[in-house]
Structure formats: C-alpha cells, structure tokens
C-alpha cells in the first residue's frame, strides 16, 4: 500500500510536469485527489491494515496529498507566469513610435466672437434669449413700427413663405415676444440667424448672424445707451477704444444713431481697413419708439428703453481684416484653422 501511495505521487508529479493548461491541472486534481480519486480509493482500503500500519499509512497519505496540492499550486503559478511572459512578448508595444496625429478642431470664428459678446453682456446683467427664424409679418414688421407701405419692407429683401409668413430679417421679433410675456425691467440680448434675399458677393449673404439688445425700464435714457455700448466695445476691442455716435434713422427707434469706433489700424488718420474714413461702423441703436412699446402693451409715459443691433460677420471681418464674407460659410479648414 505504501508503494501504491508512492506510485500515485510519482504519477501525479509526471502528469503535472507535462500539463499545459489550468483545465488539465484541474483534471489531474480530480483524478488523484478527488472524491473518487486514486488516493481516496487507496485510503478506503485502510480497513484491511493492521493497527500499527494504519497511522503510518494515514500519515504518509496525508503528506502525499499535501505534496501534490503544493505541486498543483506551484504548477498553476508557473503556467500563469509563462502565459504572462508569452503575452508580454507577443503583445509588446513600441511606445516610442510616433502616433497618428488627430488635429483638434476649432470653434468657428463667428461663434468665438459670439461667445465673447455674450460674456460681456452677461457681465452687465443681460440675459440671452433666442426665438423662431420663421416669423409672421406682424412680429417682423408691424409691431416694429413698419406698416405695410413702409419702404424698408421692400419685398425684394424679404423671403416670404406666404402673404403673412416670412423668414425673419432681423432678430427684433424675438424682443417683441419677450416684451409681450415679461413686464419691465427687461434686459436681453438676442443672437441668431437672419435672412435677406440678397445675391451672394464679398459683402452679402442671404443668411447671416445678428445680435440685438434691448433694455426697458423706468427712466432709461440715451445716456444709459451710450454708457452701455461704450463699455461693450471697450471690452471687445480694448480699453483705449474711442467711440462716436452719429444720428441715423430706424423706424423702430427714435432718436436713432449709429456707433463708430476710431479705426484701430490707423488711429483715425484713414487707411485701407477703414477705407480712408478713420472710423469703423460697429452697430445701430436708439431709444425704443413709443409706438413699439405701445404695441406690446407697455406704457411709454411710464417706461422707456434703448435697443441696438449689429451684424456678427461684419464685426469678425473688421477684427481680422477679412475681405470676403463667403469664407465664413465654405468651411475650408485652411481658413477656419487661422482663428
Ligand atoms: C442694425 C441696427 C437695430 C434695433 C436694431 C430694436 C428692437 C426692438 C425695438 C427697437 Cl424690439 N429696436 N432693434 C434698434 C436699433 C438698431 O439694428 O444696424 N442692425 C444690424
């Protein structure tokens, strides 16, 4: 019996030596140490032994069991180590190889400037609102003091969808909607796409972007308008920026003005950027026309307001001296990558 136990140990040893997988090792464990395994079978025959032999054989069997178990454990870790080494060898990466480059995209210059403008007005307590691009005649024209026969309503410029439905020509209809649903104080800017039936050339596009602003409260004056817009351009173009206001006319404001900044290229002397003017036009503005306030149910004797509007493309073009508007819409990365 002693011989049989020693035999099992040798067989188990050889089997483990030549085993190549965890599955194989498990089979070996079951074959030798399992409930119906060879060692267990031998121990079942212990009853036939003498009282002196029994503890000796019992101890030997336990030792052999422990040895086989140890050998199983070490063979498992050996196999695992071999497997790890194989993977390290076969899956080796050369981390010094230069990688494929994935150049980062950039925000469109129109959106970069839009974000700057938004930040400046948010800092002055304005909120930002957007609204529909398809509008009714009433919101785009009538409510803004542009009656049906007004020359500024020239059908040549407006995309009509039907008699009464059109693509907005400015973002002002959104401010009308804001005033209809919110009583003063109102302090909003409204960025968005606007549409004019223009032929495409270096300075015209049928789709472009505007930002308009509106403030309505008790006691709002032209001084508030000038102060707010002067702070705005000084934040956008730098603290040394010089501004001037020229009288102008818009149907929805009275009085109306256009704001220029002194040319940052030539300091007012006149150059190619400002076309010899010395000044660059930035935006249109004015005190909200009393009729417009009346149209949204705000009493012009109690409240007053100012409004302004600017074209985003033109601001970006002046800032970077871009000569052709079409570049903004062609999405040529050689152009877009420069900003
Ligand atoms: C320009 C001039 C302007 C407004 C827009 C406005 C809106 C309401 C009431 C009164 Cl609801 N005015 N907007 C006022 C003055 C000028 O835009 O040259 N835009 C590109």
Short mmCIF file of C-alpha atoms and ligand atoms in Angstrom, two decimals:
data_model
loop_
_atom_site.label_atom_id
_atom_site.label_comp_id
_atom_site.label_asym_id
_atom_site.label_seq_id
_atom_site.Cartn_x
_atom_site.Cartn_y
_atom_site.Cartn_z
CA UNK A 1 0.00 0.00 0.00
CA UNK A 2 2.90 2.27 0.77
CA UNK A 3 4.22 1.50 -2.67
CA UNK A 4 0.84 2.31 -4.25
CA UNK A 5 0.80 5.71 -2.49
CA UNK A 6 4.35 6.48 -3.62
CA UNK A 7 3.27 5.44 -7.09
CA UNK A 8 0.38 7.90 -7.06
CA UNK A 9 2.77 10.64 -6.05
CA UNK A 10 5.07 9.86 -8.98
CA UNK A 11 2.21 9.62 -11.45
CA UNK A 12 0.75 12.90 -10.22
CA UNK A 13 4.17 14.53 -10.42
CA UNK A 14 4.70 13.41 -14.02
CA UNK A 15 1.21 14.41 -15.05
CA UNK A 16 1.67 17.87 -13.55
CA UNK A 17 5.10 18.30 -15.16
CA UNK A 18 3.64 17.74 -18.60
CA UNK A 19 0.37 19.64 -18.01
CA UNK A 20 -0.12 22.67 -20.21
CA UNK A 21 -3.37 24.25 -19.07
CA UNK A 22 -5.43 25.06 -15.98
CA UNK A 23 -8.11 22.73 -17.26
CA UNK A 24 -5.61 19.86 -17.45
CA UNK A 25 -4.39 20.58 -13.91
CA UNK A 26 -7.96 20.52 -12.63
CA UNK A 27 -8.44 17.14 -14.27
CA UNK A 28 -5.27 15.89 -12.55
CA UNK A 29 -6.52 17.15 -9.19
CA UNK A 30 -9.83 15.31 -9.65
CA UNK A 31 -8.06 12.16 -10.87
CA UNK A 32 -5.70 11.89 -7.88
CA UNK A 33 -7.25 13.84 -5.01
CA UNK A 34 -10.95 13.92 -5.87
CA UNK A 35 -13.75 12.12 -4.00
CA UNK A 36 -13.45 9.19 -6.40
CA UNK A 37 -9.74 9.85 -6.96
CA UNK A 38 -6.92 7.35 -6.77
CA UNK A 39 -5.60 8.45 -3.38
CA UNK A 40 -9.09 8.35 -1.86
CA UNK A 41 -9.59 4.84 -3.29
CA UNK A 42 -6.44 3.66 -1.58
CA UNK A 43 -7.45 5.21 1.74
CA UNK A 44 -10.77 3.34 1.51
CA UNK A 45 -8.78 0.11 1.69
CA UNK A 46 -7.16 1.16 5.02
CA UNK A 47 -9.61 -1.11 6.87
CA UNK A 48 -7.59 -4.14 5.80
CA UNK A 49 -4.45 -2.80 7.51
CA UNK A 50 -3.14 -3.70 10.94
CA UNK A 51 -3.44 -1.25 13.85
CA UNK A 52 0.31 -0.50 13.69
CA UNK A 53 0.34 0.12 9.94
CA UNK A 54 -2.78 2.29 9.82
CA UNK A 55 -1.35 5.53 11.38
CA UNK A 56 1.85 5.18 9.35
CA UNK A 57 0.00 4.80 6.08
CA UNK A 58 -2.51 7.50 7.11
CA UNK A 59 0.27 9.96 7.76
CA UNK A 60 2.02 9.06 4.51
CA UNK A 61 -1.23 9.56 2.57
CA UNK A 62 -1.73 12.98 4.17
CA UNK A 63 1.83 14.02 3.37
CA UNK A 64 1.49 12.89 -0.22
CA UNK A 65 -1.85 14.72 -0.52
CA UNK A 66 -0.20 17.90 0.79
CA UNK A 67 2.75 17.49 -1.57
CA UNK A 68 0.52 17.00 -4.60
CA UNK A 69 -1.54 20.03 -3.56
CA UNK A 70 1.59 22.15 -3.25
CA UNK A 71 2.79 20.93 -6.58
CA UNK A 72 -0.57 21.79 -8.16
CA UNK A 73 -0.39 25.32 -6.74
CA UNK A 74 3.13 25.87 -7.96
CA UNK A 75 2.35 24.43 -11.40
CA UNK A 76 -0.62 26.79 -11.68
CA UNK A 77 1.51 29.81 -10.89
CA UNK A 78 4.20 28.52 -13.24
CA UNK A 79 1.69 28.27 -16.08
CA UNK A 80 0.26 31.69 -15.29
CA UNK A 81 3.72 33.17 -15.33
CA UNK A 82 4.53 31.50 -18.65
CA UNK A 83 1.27 32.84 -20.07
CA UNK A 84 2.07 36.35 -18.82
CA UNK A 85 5.55 36.17 -20.32
CA UNK A 86 4.11 34.99 -23.62
CA UNK A 87 1.67 37.89 -23.69
CA UNK A 88 4.33 40.40 -22.73
CA UNK A 89 6.45 39.07 -25.58
CA UNK A 90 3.74 38.83 -28.21
CA UNK A 91 1.71 41.91 -27.32
CA UNK A 92 4.67 44.16 -26.83
CA UNK A 93 4.09 47.78 -27.91
CA UNK A 94 6.77 50.16 -29.05
CA UNK A 95 5.69 53.24 -27.16
CA UNK A 96 8.43 55.29 -28.79
CA UNK A 97 6.72 55.01 -32.20
CA UNK A 98 5.28 58.38 -33.27
CA UNK A 99 1.46 58.22 -33.10
CA UNK A 100 -1.04 59.18 -35.81
CA UNK A 101 -1.93 62.83 -35.28
CA UNK A 102 -5.54 63.78 -34.59
CA UNK A 103 -5.55 67.54 -35.00
CA UNK A 104 -8.13 69.28 -32.78
CA UNK A 105 -10.90 71.17 -34.50
CA UNK A 106 -11.54 74.82 -33.72
CA UNK A 107 -14.60 76.82 -32.94
CA UNK A 108 -15.85 78.84 -35.93
CA UNK A 109 -14.69 82.49 -35.71
CA UNK A 110 -18.32 83.66 -35.78
CA UNK A 111 -19.05 81.56 -32.69
CA UNK A 112 -15.83 82.68 -30.96
CA UNK A 113 -16.87 86.32 -31.29
CA UNK A 114 -20.48 85.47 -30.42
CA UNK A 115 -19.29 83.88 -27.15
CA UNK A 116 -17.20 86.97 -26.34
CA UNK A 117 -20.14 89.30 -26.97
CA UNK A 118 -22.45 87.12 -24.86
CA UNK A 119 -19.96 87.08 -21.98
CA UNK A 120 -19.66 90.86 -21.99
CA UNK A 121 -23.42 91.41 -21.83
CA UNK A 122 -23.94 88.62 -19.28
CA UNK A 123 -21.40 90.52 -17.15
CA UNK A 124 -23.61 93.62 -17.38
CA UNK A 125 -26.71 91.76 -16.16
CA UNK A 126 -28.30 90.92 -19.53
CA UNK A 127 -29.89 87.56 -20.20
CA UNK A 128 -29.74 85.72 -23.53
CA UNK A 129 -32.87 84.71 -25.45
CA UNK A 130 -33.46 83.06 -28.80
CA UNK A 131 -36.60 82.73 -30.89
CA UNK A 132 -38.12 81.45 -34.14
CA UNK A 133 -36.48 82.01 -37.53
CA UNK A 134 -39.82 81.72 -39.30
CA UNK A 135 -42.00 84.66 -38.30
CA UNK A 136 -45.25 86.40 -39.05
CA UNK A 137 -45.46 89.75 -40.78
CA UNK A 138 -46.72 91.23 -37.52
CA UNK A 139 -43.67 90.35 -35.36
CA UNK A 140 -41.07 91.07 -38.03
CA UNK A 141 -42.54 94.38 -39.28
CA UNK A 142 -45.87 95.65 -37.97
CA UNK A 143 -45.03 95.54 -34.25
CA UNK A 144 -41.72 97.30 -35.01
CA UNK A 145 -43.50 100.33 -36.48
CA UNK A 146 -43.03 99.22 -40.07
CA UNK A 147 -46.51 99.48 -41.57
CA UNK A 148 -47.42 97.71 -44.79
CA UNK A 149 -46.46 100.59 -47.13
CA UNK A 150 -43.09 101.29 -45.46
CA UNK A 151 -40.17 101.39 -47.93
CA UNK A 152 -37.90 99.38 -45.57
CA UNK A 153 -40.30 96.45 -46.09
CA UNK A 154 -39.28 96.19 -49.68
CA UNK A 155 -40.35 92.70 -50.73
CA UNK A 156 -37.14 92.44 -52.73
CA UNK A 157 -35.24 91.90 -49.46
CA UNK A 158 -37.58 89.56 -47.62
CA UNK A 159 -38.07 85.83 -48.11
CA UNK A 160 -41.84 85.32 -47.95
CA UNK A 161 -43.21 81.87 -47.32
CA UNK A 162 -46.78 83.10 -47.75
CA UNK A 163 -48.50 86.51 -47.60
CA UNK A 164 -48.20 86.54 -43.86
CA UNK A 165 -45.29 84.18 -43.09
CA UNK A 166 -41.64 85.04 -43.71
CA UNK A 167 -38.04 84.37 -42.68
CA UNK A 168 -37.10 86.99 -40.09
CA UNK A 169 -34.96 89.82 -41.49
CA UNK A 170 -33.64 90.76 -38.04
CA UNK A 171 -33.87 89.27 -34.53
CA UNK A 172 -36.14 92.08 -33.24
CA UNK A 173 -39.32 89.90 -33.41
CA UNK A 174 -37.81 87.91 -30.53
CA UNK A 175 -37.57 91.09 -28.40
CA UNK A 176 -41.21 91.87 -29.23
CA UNK A 177 -42.14 88.40 -27.93
CA UNK A 178 -40.02 88.96 -24.80
CA UNK A 179 -41.81 92.26 -24.04
CA UNK A 180 -45.21 90.65 -24.63
CA UNK A 181 -44.62 88.00 -21.99
CA UNK A 182 -42.44 89.86 -19.48
CA UNK A 183 -43.10 93.24 -17.96
CA UNK A 184 -40.19 95.64 -17.41
CA UNK A 185 -37.42 95.66 -16.33
CA UNK A 186 -36.23 93.90 -19.50
CA UNK A 187 -32.54 93.43 -20.25
CA UNK A 188 -31.87 90.90 -23.02
CA UNK A 189 -29.58 90.18 -25.91
CA UNK A 190 -30.82 88.08 -28.80
CA UNK A 191 -28.33 86.39 -31.11
CA UNK A 192 -29.47 84.50 -34.18
CA UNK A 193 -29.60 83.76 -37.87
CA UNK A 194 -31.41 86.25 -40.08
CA UNK A 195 -32.39 86.16 -43.74
CA UNK A 196 -32.38 88.66 -46.61
CA UNK A 197 -32.96 87.95 -50.25
CA UNK A 198 -29.55 89.23 -51.35
CA UNK A 199 -27.31 87.87 -54.10
CA UNK A 200 -24.11 86.36 -52.70
CA UNK A 201 -20.97 88.51 -53.05
CA UNK A 202 -17.98 89.51 -50.93
CA UNK A 203 -20.16 91.55 -48.53
CA UNK A 204 -23.63 89.96 -48.87
CA UNK A 205 -25.13 86.63 -47.92
CA UNK A 206 -28.81 85.61 -47.79
CA UNK A 207 -28.16 84.10 -44.34
CA UNK A 208 -26.12 85.97 -41.75
CA UNK A 209 -25.96 86.49 -37.99
CA UNK A 210 -27.07 89.33 -35.77
CA UNK A 211 -27.03 90.24 -32.15
CA UNK A 212 -29.64 92.66 -30.94
CA UNK A 213 -30.10 94.01 -27.44
CA UNK A 214 -32.98 95.58 -25.59
CA UNK A 215 -33.31 97.38 -22.24
CA UNK A 216 -36.68 98.63 -20.96
CA UNK A 217 -37.24 100.12 -17.52
CA UNK A 218 -38.37 103.30 -15.77
CA UNK A 219 -36.12 106.27 -16.52
CA UNK A 220 -33.88 104.65 -19.16
CA UNK A 221 -32.18 107.40 -21.20
CA UNK A 222 -29.81 107.92 -24.12
CA UNK A 223 -27.03 108.22 -21.52
CA UNK A 224 -27.68 104.59 -20.50
CA UNK A 225 -27.50 103.57 -24.15
CA UNK A 226 -24.21 105.38 -24.74
CA UNK A 227 -22.62 104.17 -21.49
CA UNK A 228 -23.64 100.54 -22.02
CA UNK A 229 -22.47 100.40 -25.64
CA UNK A 230 -19.21 102.22 -24.88
CA UNK A 231 -18.37 99.71 -22.14
CA UNK A 232 -19.28 96.91 -24.55
CA UNK A 233 -16.86 97.98 -27.32
CA UNK A 234 -14.09 98.77 -24.81
CA UNK A 235 -14.37 95.20 -23.55
CA UNK A 236 -14.48 93.82 -27.09
CA UNK A 237 -11.75 95.96 -28.70
CA UNK A 238 -9.70 97.14 -25.69
CA UNK A 239 -9.91 99.97 -23.11
CA UNK A 240 -8.30 102.57 -25.37
CA UNK A 241 -11.13 102.29 -27.94
CA UNK A 242 -12.64 105.65 -28.93
CA UNK A 243 -16.31 105.78 -29.98
CA UNK A 244 -18.62 108.28 -31.65
CA UNK A 245 -22.36 108.32 -32.23
CA UNK A 246 -23.83 109.66 -35.48
CA UNK A 247 -27.52 110.48 -35.93
CA UNK A 248 -29.32 107.89 -38.05
CA UNK A 249 -32.83 106.65 -38.73
CA UNK A 250 -34.57 103.38 -37.90
CA UNK A 251 -38.38 103.06 -37.89
CA UNK A 252 -38.33 101.24 -34.50
CA UNK A 253 -36.17 103.74 -32.57
CA UNK A 254 -36.39 107.47 -32.00
CA UNK A 255 -33.90 109.06 -31.78
CA UNK A 256 -31.64 106.63 -33.64
CA UNK A 257 -27.88 106.54 -34.06
CA UNK A 258 -25.00 104.55 -35.45
CA UNK A 259 -21.95 103.94 -33.33
CA UNK A 260 -18.46 104.02 -34.84
CA UNK A 261 -15.12 103.19 -33.27
CA UNK A 262 -11.97 105.07 -34.22
CA UNK A 263 -10.00 102.87 -36.63
CA UNK A 264 -7.66 100.68 -34.57
CA UNK A 265 -5.35 100.28 -37.55
CA UNK A 266 -4.61 103.99 -38.26
CA UNK A 267 -5.91 105.79 -35.12
CA UNK A 268 -8.33 107.90 -37.17
CA UNK A 269 -5.92 109.00 -39.90
CA UNK A 270 -7.56 106.93 -42.62
CA UNK A 271 -6.27 103.67 -44.07
CA UNK A 272 -7.36 100.72 -46.20
CA UNK A 273 -9.13 98.98 -43.30
CA UNK A 274 -11.45 101.97 -42.65
CA UNK A 275 -11.46 102.95 -46.35
CA UNK A 276 -9.92 106.33 -45.55
CA UNK A 277 -12.71 107.20 -43.10
CA UNK A 278 -10.70 106.97 -39.88
CA UNK A 279 -13.82 105.43 -38.28
CA UNK A 280 -15.41 101.97 -38.45
CA UNK A 281 -19.17 101.45 -38.13
CA UNK A 282 -20.00 98.89 -35.43
CA UNK A 283 -23.72 98.97 -34.72
CA UNK A 284 -27.07 100.71 -34.99
CA UNK A 285 -29.02 101.80 -31.92
CA UNK A 286 -31.63 104.13 -30.50
CA UNK A 287 -34.37 104.77 -27.95
CA UNK A 288 -37.24 102.33 -28.47
CA UNK A 289 -40.00 104.07 -30.41
CA UNK A 290 -43.05 104.82 -28.19
CA UNK A 291 -45.29 103.08 -30.76
CA UNK A 292 -43.28 99.86 -30.37
CA UNK A 293 -43.76 99.98 -26.58
CA UNK A 294 -47.49 100.64 -27.08
CA UNK A 295 -47.74 97.66 -29.44
CA UNK A 296 -46.64 95.28 -26.67
CA UNK A 297 -48.80 96.94 -24.00
CA UNK A 298 -46.04 98.88 -22.24
CA UNK A 299 -47.00 102.47 -21.37
CA UNK A 300 -44.39 104.79 -22.99
CA UNK A 301 -45.22 107.52 -20.44
CA UNK A 302 -44.16 105.20 -17.65
CA UNK A 303 -41.32 103.27 -19.31
CA UNK A 304 -38.58 103.93 -21.82
CA UNK A 305 -35.91 101.77 -23.38
CA UNK A 306 -32.99 101.52 -25.72
CA UNK A 307 -32.16 98.92 -28.36
CA UNK A 308 -29.26 98.10 -30.62
CA UNK A 309 -28.32 95.66 -33.34
CA UNK A 310 -25.14 94.54 -35.01
CA UNK A 311 -24.08 92.12 -37.72
CA UNK A 312 -21.70 89.46 -36.37
CA UNK A 313 -19.97 88.70 -39.68
CA UNK A 314 -19.03 92.34 -40.11
CA UNK A 315 -17.55 92.51 -36.60
CA UNK A 316 -15.40 89.44 -37.27
CA UNK A 317 -14.38 90.76 -40.71
CA UNK A 318 -13.22 94.07 -39.24
CA UNK A 319 -11.37 92.42 -36.40
CA UNK A 320 -9.31 90.12 -38.64
CA UNK A 321 -9.40 92.25 -41.79
CA UNK A 322 -11.24 89.52 -43.71
CA UNK A 323 -12.22 90.81 -47.13
CA UNK A 324 -14.71 88.18 -48.28
CA UNK A 325 -17.80 87.11 -46.32
CA UNK A 326 -18.10 83.86 -48.28
CA UNK A 327 -15.09 82.44 -46.44
CA UNK A 328 -17.27 82.07 -43.32
CA UNK A 329 -19.61 79.58 -44.99
CA UNK A 330 -17.22 77.48 -47.07
CA UNK A 331 -15.81 75.57 -44.07
CA UNK A 332 -12.32 75.43 -45.57
CA UNK A 333 -10.10 74.28 -42.71
CA UNK A 334 -7.22 76.35 -44.08
CA UNK A 335 -9.35 79.40 -43.32
CA UNK A 336 -11.00 78.17 -40.11
CA UNK A 337 -7.70 76.98 -38.63
CA UNK A 338 -6.35 80.54 -38.50
CA UNK A 339 -8.51 81.81 -35.65
C1 LIG B 1 -28.54 97.43 -37.23
C2 LIG B 1 -29.49 98.14 -36.38
C3 LIG B 1 -31.04 97.94 -34.65
C4 LIG B 1 -32.86 97.69 -33.11
C5 LIG B 1 -31.97 97.14 -34.02
C6 LIG B 1 -34.91 97.14 -31.89
C7 LIG B 1 -35.69 96.11 -31.42
C8 LIG B 1 -36.86 96.42 -30.77
C9 LIG B 1 -37.22 97.72 -30.57
C10 LIG B 1 -36.40 98.68 -31.07
CL1 LIG B 1 -37.86 95.19 -30.20
N1 LIG B 1 -35.27 98.40 -31.72
N2 LIG B 1 -33.76 96.84 -32.54
C11 LIG B 1 -32.77 99.02 -32.81
C12 LIG B 1 -31.85 99.83 -33.44
C13 LIG B 1 -30.97 99.27 -34.36
O1 LIG B 1 -30.20 97.32 -35.54
O2 LIG B 1 -27.80 98.02 -37.95
N3 LIG B 1 -28.54 96.10 -37.17
C14 LIG B 1 -27.67 95.31 -37.93
#
